[in-house]
Each structure stands twice: as structure tokens, then as C-alpha cells.
Tab-separated table of C-alpha atoms in Angstrom:
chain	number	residue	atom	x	y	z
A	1	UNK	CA	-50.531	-44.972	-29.762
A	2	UNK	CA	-49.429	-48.634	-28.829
A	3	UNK	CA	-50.123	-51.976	-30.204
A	4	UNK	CA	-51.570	-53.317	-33.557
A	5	UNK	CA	-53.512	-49.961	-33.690
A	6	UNK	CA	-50.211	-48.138	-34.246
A	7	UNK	CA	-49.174	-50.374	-36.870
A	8	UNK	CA	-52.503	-50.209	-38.847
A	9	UNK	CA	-52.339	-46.696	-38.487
A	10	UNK	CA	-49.285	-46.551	-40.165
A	11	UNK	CA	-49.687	-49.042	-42.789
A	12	UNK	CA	-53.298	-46.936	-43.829
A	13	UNK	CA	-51.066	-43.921	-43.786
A	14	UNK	CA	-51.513	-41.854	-47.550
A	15	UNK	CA	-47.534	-41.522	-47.986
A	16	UNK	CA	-46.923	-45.577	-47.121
A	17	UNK	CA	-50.071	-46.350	-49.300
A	18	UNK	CA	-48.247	-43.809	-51.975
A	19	UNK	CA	-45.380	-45.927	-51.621
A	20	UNK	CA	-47.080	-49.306	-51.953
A	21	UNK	CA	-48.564	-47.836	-55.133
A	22	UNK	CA	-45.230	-46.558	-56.249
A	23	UNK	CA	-43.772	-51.053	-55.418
A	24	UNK	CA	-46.803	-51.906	-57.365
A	25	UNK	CA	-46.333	-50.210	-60.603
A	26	UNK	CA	-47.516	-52.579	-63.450
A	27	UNK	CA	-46.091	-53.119	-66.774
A	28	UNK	CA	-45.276	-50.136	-69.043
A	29	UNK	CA	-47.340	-51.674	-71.782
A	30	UNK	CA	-49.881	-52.144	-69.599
A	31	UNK	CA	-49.619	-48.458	-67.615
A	32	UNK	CA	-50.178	-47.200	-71.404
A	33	UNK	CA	-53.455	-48.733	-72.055
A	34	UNK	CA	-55.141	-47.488	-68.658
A	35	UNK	CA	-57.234	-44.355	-69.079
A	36	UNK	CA	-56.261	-41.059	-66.814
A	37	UNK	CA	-59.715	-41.889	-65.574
A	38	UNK	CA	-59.028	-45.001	-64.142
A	39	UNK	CA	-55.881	-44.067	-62.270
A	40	UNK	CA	-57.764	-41.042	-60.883
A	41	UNK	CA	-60.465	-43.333	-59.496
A	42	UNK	CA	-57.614	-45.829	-58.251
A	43	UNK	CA	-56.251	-42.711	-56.468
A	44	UNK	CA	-59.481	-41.459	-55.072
A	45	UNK	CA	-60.062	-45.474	-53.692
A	46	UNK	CA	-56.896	-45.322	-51.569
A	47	UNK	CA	-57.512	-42.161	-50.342
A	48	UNK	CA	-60.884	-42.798	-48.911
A	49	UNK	CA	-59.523	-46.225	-47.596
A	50	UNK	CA	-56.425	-44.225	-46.161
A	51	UNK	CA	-59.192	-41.782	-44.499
A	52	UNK	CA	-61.494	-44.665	-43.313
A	53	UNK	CA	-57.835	-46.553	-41.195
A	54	UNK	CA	-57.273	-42.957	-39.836
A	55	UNK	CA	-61.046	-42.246	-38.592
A	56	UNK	CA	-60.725	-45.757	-37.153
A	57	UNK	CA	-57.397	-44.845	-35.595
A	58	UNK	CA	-58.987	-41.597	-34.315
A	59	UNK	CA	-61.769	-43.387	-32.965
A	60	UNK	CA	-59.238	-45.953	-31.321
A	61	UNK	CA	-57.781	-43.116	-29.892
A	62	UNK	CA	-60.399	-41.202	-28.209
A	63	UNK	CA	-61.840	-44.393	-26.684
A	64	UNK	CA	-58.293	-44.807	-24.864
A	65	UNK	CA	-58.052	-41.344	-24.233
A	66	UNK	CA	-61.518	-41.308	-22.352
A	67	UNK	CA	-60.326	-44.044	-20.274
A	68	UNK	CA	-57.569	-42.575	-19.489
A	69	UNK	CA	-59.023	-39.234	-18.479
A	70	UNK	CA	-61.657	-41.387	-16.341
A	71	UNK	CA	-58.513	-43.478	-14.845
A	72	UNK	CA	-56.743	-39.975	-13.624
A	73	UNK	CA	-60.336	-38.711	-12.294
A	74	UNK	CA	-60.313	-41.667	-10.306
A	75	UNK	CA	-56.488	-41.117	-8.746
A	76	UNK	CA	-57.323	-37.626	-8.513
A	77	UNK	CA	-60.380	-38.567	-6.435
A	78	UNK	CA	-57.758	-40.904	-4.119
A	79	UNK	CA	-55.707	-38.248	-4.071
A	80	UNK	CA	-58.163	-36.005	-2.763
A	81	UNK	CA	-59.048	-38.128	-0.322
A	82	UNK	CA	-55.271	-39.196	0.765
A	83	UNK	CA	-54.547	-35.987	1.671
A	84	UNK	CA	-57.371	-35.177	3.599
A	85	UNK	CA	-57.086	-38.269	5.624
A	86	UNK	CA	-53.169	-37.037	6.172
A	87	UNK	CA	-54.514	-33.288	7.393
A	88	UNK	CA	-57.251	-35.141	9.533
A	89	UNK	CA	-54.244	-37.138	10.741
A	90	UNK	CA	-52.140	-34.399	10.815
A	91	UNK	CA	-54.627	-32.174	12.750
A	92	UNK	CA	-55.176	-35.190	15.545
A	93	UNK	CA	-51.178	-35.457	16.103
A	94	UNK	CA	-51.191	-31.653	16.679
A	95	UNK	CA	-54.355	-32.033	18.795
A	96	UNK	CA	-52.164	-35.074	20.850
A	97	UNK	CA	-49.148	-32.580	21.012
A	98	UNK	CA	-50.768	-29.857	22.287
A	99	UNK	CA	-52.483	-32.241	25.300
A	100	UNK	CA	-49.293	-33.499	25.962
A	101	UNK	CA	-47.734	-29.863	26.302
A	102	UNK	CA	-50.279	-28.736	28.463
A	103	UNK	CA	-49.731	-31.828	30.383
A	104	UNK	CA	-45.968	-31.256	31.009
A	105	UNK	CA	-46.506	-27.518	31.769
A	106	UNK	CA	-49.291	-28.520	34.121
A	107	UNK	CA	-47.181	-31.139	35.993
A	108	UNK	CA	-44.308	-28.924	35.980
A	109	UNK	CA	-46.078	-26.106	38.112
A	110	UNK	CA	-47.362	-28.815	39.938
A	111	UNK	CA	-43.576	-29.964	40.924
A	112	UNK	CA	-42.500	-26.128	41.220
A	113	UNK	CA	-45.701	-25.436	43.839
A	114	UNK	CA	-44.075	-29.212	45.822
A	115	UNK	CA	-40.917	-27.582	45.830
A	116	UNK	CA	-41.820	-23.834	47.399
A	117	UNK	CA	-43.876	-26.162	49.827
A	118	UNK	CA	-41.173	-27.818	50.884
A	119	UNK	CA	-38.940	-24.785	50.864
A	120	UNK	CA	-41.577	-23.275	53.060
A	121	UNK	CA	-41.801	-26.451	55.400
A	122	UNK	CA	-37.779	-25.673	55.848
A	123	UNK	CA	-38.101	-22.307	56.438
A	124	UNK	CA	-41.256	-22.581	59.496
A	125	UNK	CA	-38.923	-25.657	60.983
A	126	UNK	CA	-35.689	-23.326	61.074
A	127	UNK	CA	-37.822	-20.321	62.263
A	128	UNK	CA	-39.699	-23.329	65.089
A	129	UNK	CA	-35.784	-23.920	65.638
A	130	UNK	CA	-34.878	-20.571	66.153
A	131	UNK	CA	-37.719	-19.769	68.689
A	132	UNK	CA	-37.193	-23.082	70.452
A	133	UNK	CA	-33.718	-21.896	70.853
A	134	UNK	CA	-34.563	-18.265	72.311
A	135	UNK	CA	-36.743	-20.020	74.624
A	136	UNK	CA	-34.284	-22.125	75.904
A	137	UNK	CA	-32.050	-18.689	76.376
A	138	UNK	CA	-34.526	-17.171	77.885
A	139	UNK	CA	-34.906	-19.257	80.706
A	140	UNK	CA	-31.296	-19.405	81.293
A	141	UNK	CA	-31.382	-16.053	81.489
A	142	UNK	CA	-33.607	-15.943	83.581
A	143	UNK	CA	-32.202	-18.550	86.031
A	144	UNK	CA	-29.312	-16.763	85.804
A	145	UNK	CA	-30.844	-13.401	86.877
A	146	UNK	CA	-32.255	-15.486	89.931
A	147	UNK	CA	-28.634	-15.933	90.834
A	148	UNK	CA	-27.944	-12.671	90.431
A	149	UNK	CA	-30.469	-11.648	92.829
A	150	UNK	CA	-29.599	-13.581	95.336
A	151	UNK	CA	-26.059	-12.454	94.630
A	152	UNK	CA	-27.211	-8.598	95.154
A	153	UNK	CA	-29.046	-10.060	98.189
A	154	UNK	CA	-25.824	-11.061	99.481
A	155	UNK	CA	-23.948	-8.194	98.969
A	156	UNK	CA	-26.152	-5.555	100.122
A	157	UNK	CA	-26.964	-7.931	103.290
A	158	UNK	CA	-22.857	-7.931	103.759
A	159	UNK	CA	-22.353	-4.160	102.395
A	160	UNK	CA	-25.497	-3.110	104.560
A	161	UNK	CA	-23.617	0.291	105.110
A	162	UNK	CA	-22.974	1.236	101.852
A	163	UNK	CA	-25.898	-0.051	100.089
A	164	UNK	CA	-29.262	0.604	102.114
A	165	UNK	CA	-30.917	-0.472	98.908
A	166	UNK	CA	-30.640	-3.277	95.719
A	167	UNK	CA	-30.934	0.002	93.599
A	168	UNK	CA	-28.421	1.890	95.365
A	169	UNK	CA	-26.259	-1.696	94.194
A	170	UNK	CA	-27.632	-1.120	90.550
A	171	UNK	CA	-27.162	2.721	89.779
A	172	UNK	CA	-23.438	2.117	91.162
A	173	UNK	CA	-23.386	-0.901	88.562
A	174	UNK	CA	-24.598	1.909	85.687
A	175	UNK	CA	-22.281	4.439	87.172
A	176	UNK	CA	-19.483	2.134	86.459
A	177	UNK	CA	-20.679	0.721	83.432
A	178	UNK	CA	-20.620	4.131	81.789
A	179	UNK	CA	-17.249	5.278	83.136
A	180	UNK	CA	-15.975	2.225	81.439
A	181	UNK	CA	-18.245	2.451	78.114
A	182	UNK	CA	-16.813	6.630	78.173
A	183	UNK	CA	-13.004	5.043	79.058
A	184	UNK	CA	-13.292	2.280	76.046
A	185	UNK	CA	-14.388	5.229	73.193
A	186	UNK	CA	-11.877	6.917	74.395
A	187	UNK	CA	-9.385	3.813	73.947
A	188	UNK	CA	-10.982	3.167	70.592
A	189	UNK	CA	-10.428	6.836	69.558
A	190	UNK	CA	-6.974	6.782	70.893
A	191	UNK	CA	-6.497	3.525	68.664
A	192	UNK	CA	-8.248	4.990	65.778
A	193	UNK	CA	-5.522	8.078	66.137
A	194	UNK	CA	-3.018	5.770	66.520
A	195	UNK	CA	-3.981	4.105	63.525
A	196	UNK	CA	-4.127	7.068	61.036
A	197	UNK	CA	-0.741	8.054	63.024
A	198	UNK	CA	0.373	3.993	61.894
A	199	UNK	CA	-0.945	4.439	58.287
A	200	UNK	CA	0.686	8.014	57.836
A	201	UNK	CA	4.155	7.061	58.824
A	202	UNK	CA	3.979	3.775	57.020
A	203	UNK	CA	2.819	5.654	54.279
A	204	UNK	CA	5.651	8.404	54.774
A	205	UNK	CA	7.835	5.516	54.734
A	206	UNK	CA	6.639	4.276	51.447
A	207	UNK	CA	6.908	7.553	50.049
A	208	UNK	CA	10.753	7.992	51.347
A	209	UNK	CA	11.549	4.282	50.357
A	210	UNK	CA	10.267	4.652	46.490
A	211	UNK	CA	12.122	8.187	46.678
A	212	UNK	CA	15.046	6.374	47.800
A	213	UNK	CA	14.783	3.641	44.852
A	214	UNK	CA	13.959	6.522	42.325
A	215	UNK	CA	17.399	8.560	43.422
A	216	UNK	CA	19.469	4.839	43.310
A	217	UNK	CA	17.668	4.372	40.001
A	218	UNK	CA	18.794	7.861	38.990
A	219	UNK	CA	22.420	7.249	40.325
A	220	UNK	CA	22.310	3.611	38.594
A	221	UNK	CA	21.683	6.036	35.268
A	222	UNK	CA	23.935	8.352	36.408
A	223	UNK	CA	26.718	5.861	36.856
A	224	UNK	CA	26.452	4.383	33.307
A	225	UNK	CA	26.202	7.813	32.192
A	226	UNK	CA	29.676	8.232	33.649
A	227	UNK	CA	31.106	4.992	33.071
A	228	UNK	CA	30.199	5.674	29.392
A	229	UNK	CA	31.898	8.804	29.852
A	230	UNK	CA	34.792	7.116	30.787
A	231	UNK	CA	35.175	4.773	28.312
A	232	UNK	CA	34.888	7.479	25.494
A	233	UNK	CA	37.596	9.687	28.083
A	234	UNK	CA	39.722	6.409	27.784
A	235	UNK	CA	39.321	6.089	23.828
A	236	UNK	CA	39.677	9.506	22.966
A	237	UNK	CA	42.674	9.639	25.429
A	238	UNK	CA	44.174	6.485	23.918
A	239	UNK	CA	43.655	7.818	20.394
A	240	UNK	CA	45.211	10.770	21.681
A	241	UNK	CA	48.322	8.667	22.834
A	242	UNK	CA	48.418	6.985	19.605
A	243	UNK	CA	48.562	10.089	17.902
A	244	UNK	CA	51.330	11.619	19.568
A	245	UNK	CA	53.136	8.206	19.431
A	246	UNK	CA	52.614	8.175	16.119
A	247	UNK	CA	54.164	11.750	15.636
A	248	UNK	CA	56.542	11.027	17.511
A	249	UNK	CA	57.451	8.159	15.546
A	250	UNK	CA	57.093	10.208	12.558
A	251	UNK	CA	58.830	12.792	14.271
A	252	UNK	CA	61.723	10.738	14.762
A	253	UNK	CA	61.677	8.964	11.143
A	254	UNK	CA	62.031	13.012	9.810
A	255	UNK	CA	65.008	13.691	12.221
A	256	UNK	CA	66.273	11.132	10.709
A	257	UNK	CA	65.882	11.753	7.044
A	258	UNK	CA	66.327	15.274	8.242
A	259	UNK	CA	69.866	13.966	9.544
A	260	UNK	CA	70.305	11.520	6.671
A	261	UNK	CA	70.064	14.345	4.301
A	262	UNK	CA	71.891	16.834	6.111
A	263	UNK	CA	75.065	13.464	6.240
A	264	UNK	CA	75.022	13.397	2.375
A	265	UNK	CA	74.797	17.258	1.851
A	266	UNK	CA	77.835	18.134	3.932
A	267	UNK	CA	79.421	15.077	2.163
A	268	UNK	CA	78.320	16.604	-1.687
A	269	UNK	CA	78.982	20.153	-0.116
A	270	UNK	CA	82.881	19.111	1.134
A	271	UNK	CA	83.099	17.529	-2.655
A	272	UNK	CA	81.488	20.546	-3.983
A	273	UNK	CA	84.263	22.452	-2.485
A	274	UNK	CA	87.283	20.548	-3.286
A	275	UNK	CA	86.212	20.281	-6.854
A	276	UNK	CA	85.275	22.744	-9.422
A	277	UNK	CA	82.207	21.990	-11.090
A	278	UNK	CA	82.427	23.524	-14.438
A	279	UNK	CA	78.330	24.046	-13.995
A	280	UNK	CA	79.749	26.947	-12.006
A	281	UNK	CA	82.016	28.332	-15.104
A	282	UNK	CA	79.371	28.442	-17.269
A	283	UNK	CA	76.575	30.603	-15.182
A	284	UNK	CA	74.532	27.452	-14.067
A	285	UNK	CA	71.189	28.694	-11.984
A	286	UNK	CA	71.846	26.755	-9.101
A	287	UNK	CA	71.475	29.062	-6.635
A	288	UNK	CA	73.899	29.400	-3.241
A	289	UNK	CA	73.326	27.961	0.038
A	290	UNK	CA	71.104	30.000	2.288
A	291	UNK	CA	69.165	30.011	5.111
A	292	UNK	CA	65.672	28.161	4.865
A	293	UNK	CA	62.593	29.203	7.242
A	294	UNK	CA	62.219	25.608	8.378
A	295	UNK	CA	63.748	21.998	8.265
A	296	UNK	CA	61.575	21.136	5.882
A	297	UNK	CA	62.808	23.844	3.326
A	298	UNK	CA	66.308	23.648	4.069
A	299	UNK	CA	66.174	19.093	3.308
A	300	UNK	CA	64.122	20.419	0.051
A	301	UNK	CA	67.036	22.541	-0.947
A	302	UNK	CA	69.892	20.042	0.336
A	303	UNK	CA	68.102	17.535	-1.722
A	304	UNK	CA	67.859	18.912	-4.822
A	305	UNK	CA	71.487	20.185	-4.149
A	306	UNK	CA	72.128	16.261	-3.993
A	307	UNK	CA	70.308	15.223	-6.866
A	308	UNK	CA	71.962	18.298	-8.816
A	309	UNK	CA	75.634	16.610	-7.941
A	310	UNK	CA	74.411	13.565	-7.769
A	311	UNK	CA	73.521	14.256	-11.888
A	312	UNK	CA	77.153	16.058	-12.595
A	313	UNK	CA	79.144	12.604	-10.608
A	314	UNK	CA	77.402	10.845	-13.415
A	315	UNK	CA	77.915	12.883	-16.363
A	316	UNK	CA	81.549	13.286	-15.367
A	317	UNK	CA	81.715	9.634	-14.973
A	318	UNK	CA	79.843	8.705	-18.283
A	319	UNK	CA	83.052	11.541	-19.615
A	320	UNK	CA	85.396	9.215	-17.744
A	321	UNK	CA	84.036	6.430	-19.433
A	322	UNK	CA	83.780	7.620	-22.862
A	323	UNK	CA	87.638	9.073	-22.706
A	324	UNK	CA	88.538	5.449	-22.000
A	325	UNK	CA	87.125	4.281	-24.787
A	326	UNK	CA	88.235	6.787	-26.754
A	327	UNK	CA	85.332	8.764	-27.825
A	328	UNK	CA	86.464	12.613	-26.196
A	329	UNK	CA	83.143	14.029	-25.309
A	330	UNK	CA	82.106	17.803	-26.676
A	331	UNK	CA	82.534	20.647	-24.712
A	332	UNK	CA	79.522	22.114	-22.741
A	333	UNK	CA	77.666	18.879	-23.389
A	334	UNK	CA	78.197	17.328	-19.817
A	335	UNK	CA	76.931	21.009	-18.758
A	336	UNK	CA	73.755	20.234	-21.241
A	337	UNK	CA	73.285	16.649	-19.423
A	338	UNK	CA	73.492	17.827	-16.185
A	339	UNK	CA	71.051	21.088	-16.664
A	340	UNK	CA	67.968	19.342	-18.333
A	341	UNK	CA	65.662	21.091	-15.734
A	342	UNK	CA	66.453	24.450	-12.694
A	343	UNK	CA	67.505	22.754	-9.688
A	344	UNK	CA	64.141	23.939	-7.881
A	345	UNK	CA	62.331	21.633	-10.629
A	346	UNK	CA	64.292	18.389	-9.173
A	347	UNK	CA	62.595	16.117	-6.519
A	348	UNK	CA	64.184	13.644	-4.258
């Protein structure tokens, strides 16, 4: 809906004319003196005038509505007719294409049949060629045959002895001609043999020359096999060197100890024997001097031999140093001092 209709439409509509009523209340001394009567028939007036604006409205309405259907019956109708103009269109362009196809095709087997023409023009002028030129060798051959007659003419007229007849002249011709057609087969079978012969040596050759590569491969292997060898010989000797160096030096470092101990023992042991040690008076363990299994035993014993006087020199000296002072030690306890542990228990 559009236009003044709209708005008259709307202004007849019951709920706006309900409001109107509603703005045009009058009085309340005067709304008590109207009858319910009255107000019913007031109500029942703007109703029917309410329903005579919307059957107006309605009737508004359709009218616009029937043009409107008659305006898209009309489009639809050019519509109808548009498109059938474009598929009659349409149909003529395809018509159009399909002329100008055949067209093409038919001028394109038209330019293929020009072209095997042609080719066949080139082909009859090479063959015309070709027989133009076997002419031309056949009548040099046969001049030259003329010459050759008159050649054979010559000889047998010079050889009249020999050759009574031209033929006798031609069968020795074949005679020879197949001694030396039997002696070149037999050249080109000697060269064939010599050939194979040619291929097998070469081939033996090969065979000897890779077998000679694969053994100087294998001593190449062989020889870094052995260098390797070698090396680990030289390490393992070296290490072996160094070892026995190093005992050696070790060796030497014990013969010295060995001798170092053996200086102070004989030293302790001529001390031992000039002096008395009272250890002995009282039943020490210490045991005498015998006769170890090895080195080794006997600088175990002559140490601890050592360390034993070694421990009495310094109890007798701390005894020396007390009597000096004036403080006599007991008796037995430099014994006790010197004996804390068996001698066996002492290290170096």
C-alpha cells in the first residue's frame, strides 16, 4: 500500500479511531448524563465508518493488484518472446557454425588431396629421372660392349691360334672369372678365420689383462693388509719395548731400594751387635735373621728390622732426654714404647 490510500487506511483503522475516541473524551459531567444507549450507537457509527475506509482500501487494493498482475502478464509475454527470439538466434549461430565447420573440413581435404598430388607429381618426376638415367646407362653400355667386340675381334684376329672362335675368348673369360670368384671366398674365408682368430686373442688378451688388474688389485689389498700388519707388529713391538724399559727401570729403582735397604740394615744390624738392646732381655718376639725365599721377603724383614730399631734409637733417646732433665724413666717402659705392635705388624 503506497500513497494517500495508506494513510486513509490507517487513519479509518478501529484501534486509531479507538484512540481518537479515547483524545475526545468529553466532560465528566457531561459523560454522566449520556445514556449507555447512546455511546453504544456512537460505537456502532465508527465501526461501520471504520469498515466502510477498509472496504474502500480493499477495493483500492485489488484494483492495483489487477494491474499489476496484468503488468507481469505482459513482461511475462516479452519474456516469452525474448527468449525465443535468443533460441531462434541461438539455433541460426549453431546453424552458421556448423557451415563453417564443414567448410574448413571440406577445404582441408581439399589441401591434403593438393598435397598427395604434388607428392605424387615428385615421385613420377624422380621415377622419369631414374629411367632417363638407366637409359642413358644403357647405351653406354652398350657402346661400350661395341668396343669390346671389336676388342675380342682384335684379339682373336692376333691370337688366331689359340682362339679359333669369340666363344672360345669368352668361356676362357668365365674360366677365369670363376677361378678368381673360388680364390676371393677363399680369401674372404681366410679373413673371416683370421678375424675370429683376431677377436679371440684380443679377447684372450682382455681376459689376461683384467686378470692381471684383479691379482694387482688383490696384491694392492694384500699390501695394506700387510702394511697394517706392520704397523700393529711395530706398536705391539714398541709397547713391548716400553714395557721391558719400563721394568727395567723399575727393575733398577728395586735394586736400588733393594740395596738402600740392605745399606741401612747392615748399618742397624752392626749397631744391633755392638749394643744390647734390652728388648732382647726381656723375651721381645722379634724374631732372628734368616733366610727369605726372595728379595722381596728378605727387604720386608730388613725393614721392619729397621723400623723395630729405628723405634728403640728413639725411645732410648726420649730416656736420654728425660734423664737430662731429670725425670728417670720406669723400668720396662721404653720396652712397652718400643713393642706397641709384633715386628711382622710394622710397615716401611
Amino acid at each position: 500500500l503506497h500513497g494517500d490510500s495508506y494513510i486513509e487506511f490507517s487513519s479509518m483503522n478501529p484501534s486509531n479511531a479507538a484512540k481518537d475516541m479515547k483524545k475526545m473524551k468529553l466532560p465528566q459531567n457531561i459523560q454522566d448524563t449520556i445514556s449507555p444507549a447512546t455511546r453504544l450507537l456512537e460505537k456502532r457509527r465508527l465501526m461501520y465508518e471504520v469498515q466502510e475506509a477498509f472496504e474502500r482500501e480493499k477495493q483500492n487494493f485489488n484494483k492495483k493488484l489487477t494491474s499489476l498482475q496484468t503488468k507481469e502478464d505482459e513482461l511475462k509475454t516479452k519474456d516469452f518472446e525474448i527468449q525465443k527470439s535468443l533460441i531462434s538466434f541461438g539455433q541460426a549461430l549453431e546453424d552458421l557454425r556448423k557451415k563453417s565447420e564443414s567448410a574448413d573440413s571440406k577445404a582441408k581435404k581439399e589441401d591434403e588431396e593438393i598435397k598427395i598430388k604434388d607428392q605424387e607429381i615428385l615421385k613420377k618426376k624422380e621415377e622419369l629421372k631414374t629411367l632417363s638415367e638407366i637409359s642413358q646407362m644403357i647405351e653406354r653400355k652398350e657402346a661400350a660392349m661395341h668396343k669390346y667386340e671389336e676388342f675380342l675381334e682384335k684379339v682373336k684376329f692376333q691370337y688366331s691360334d689359340e682362339f679359333a672362335e669369340m666363344t672360345d675368348i669368352l668361356s676362357r673369360y668365365d674360366t677365369l672369372k670363376k677361378t678368381n670368384k673360388g680364390l676371393v671366398e677363399a680369401n674372404v674365408k681366410l679373413q673371416e678365420d683370421l678375424d675370429i682368430l683376431t677377436n679371440e686373442a684380443s679377447t684372450y688378451e682382455k681376459e689376461k689383462t683384467n686378470e692381471v688388474l684383479r691379482l694387482n688389485n688383490d696384491i694392492a689389498v694384500l699390501q695394506k693388509d700387510l702394511e697394517k700388519i706392520e704397523d700393529e707388529k711395530n706398536k705391539k713391538q714398541k709397547e713391548v719395548e716400553d714395557k721391558v724399559k719400563n721394568q727395567r727401570i723399575q727393575s733398577k729403582n728395586l735394586s736400588q731400594i733393594i740395596m738402600a735397604i740392605n745399606n741401612l740394615y747392615w748399618k742397624c744390624d752392626d749397631q744391633r751387635k755392638g749394643i744390647k738392646l734390652r728388648i732382647e732381655k726381656e723375651g721381645s718376639d722379634l724374631e732372628p735373621f734368616g733366610t727369605p725365599t726372595s728379595a722381596m721377603e728378605k727387604a720386608e724383614s730388613q725393614l721392619d728390622i729397621i723400623g723395630e730399631f729405628i723405634k728403640h734409637y728413639t725411645c732410648i733417646m726420649d730416656e736420654i732426654k728425660k734423664m737430662e732433665k731429670g725425670h728417670p724413666p720406669a723400668p720396662g717402659d721404653h720396652i712397652k714404647k718400643a713393642n706397641p705392635t709384633k715386628p711382622h705388624q710394622l710397615t716401611s
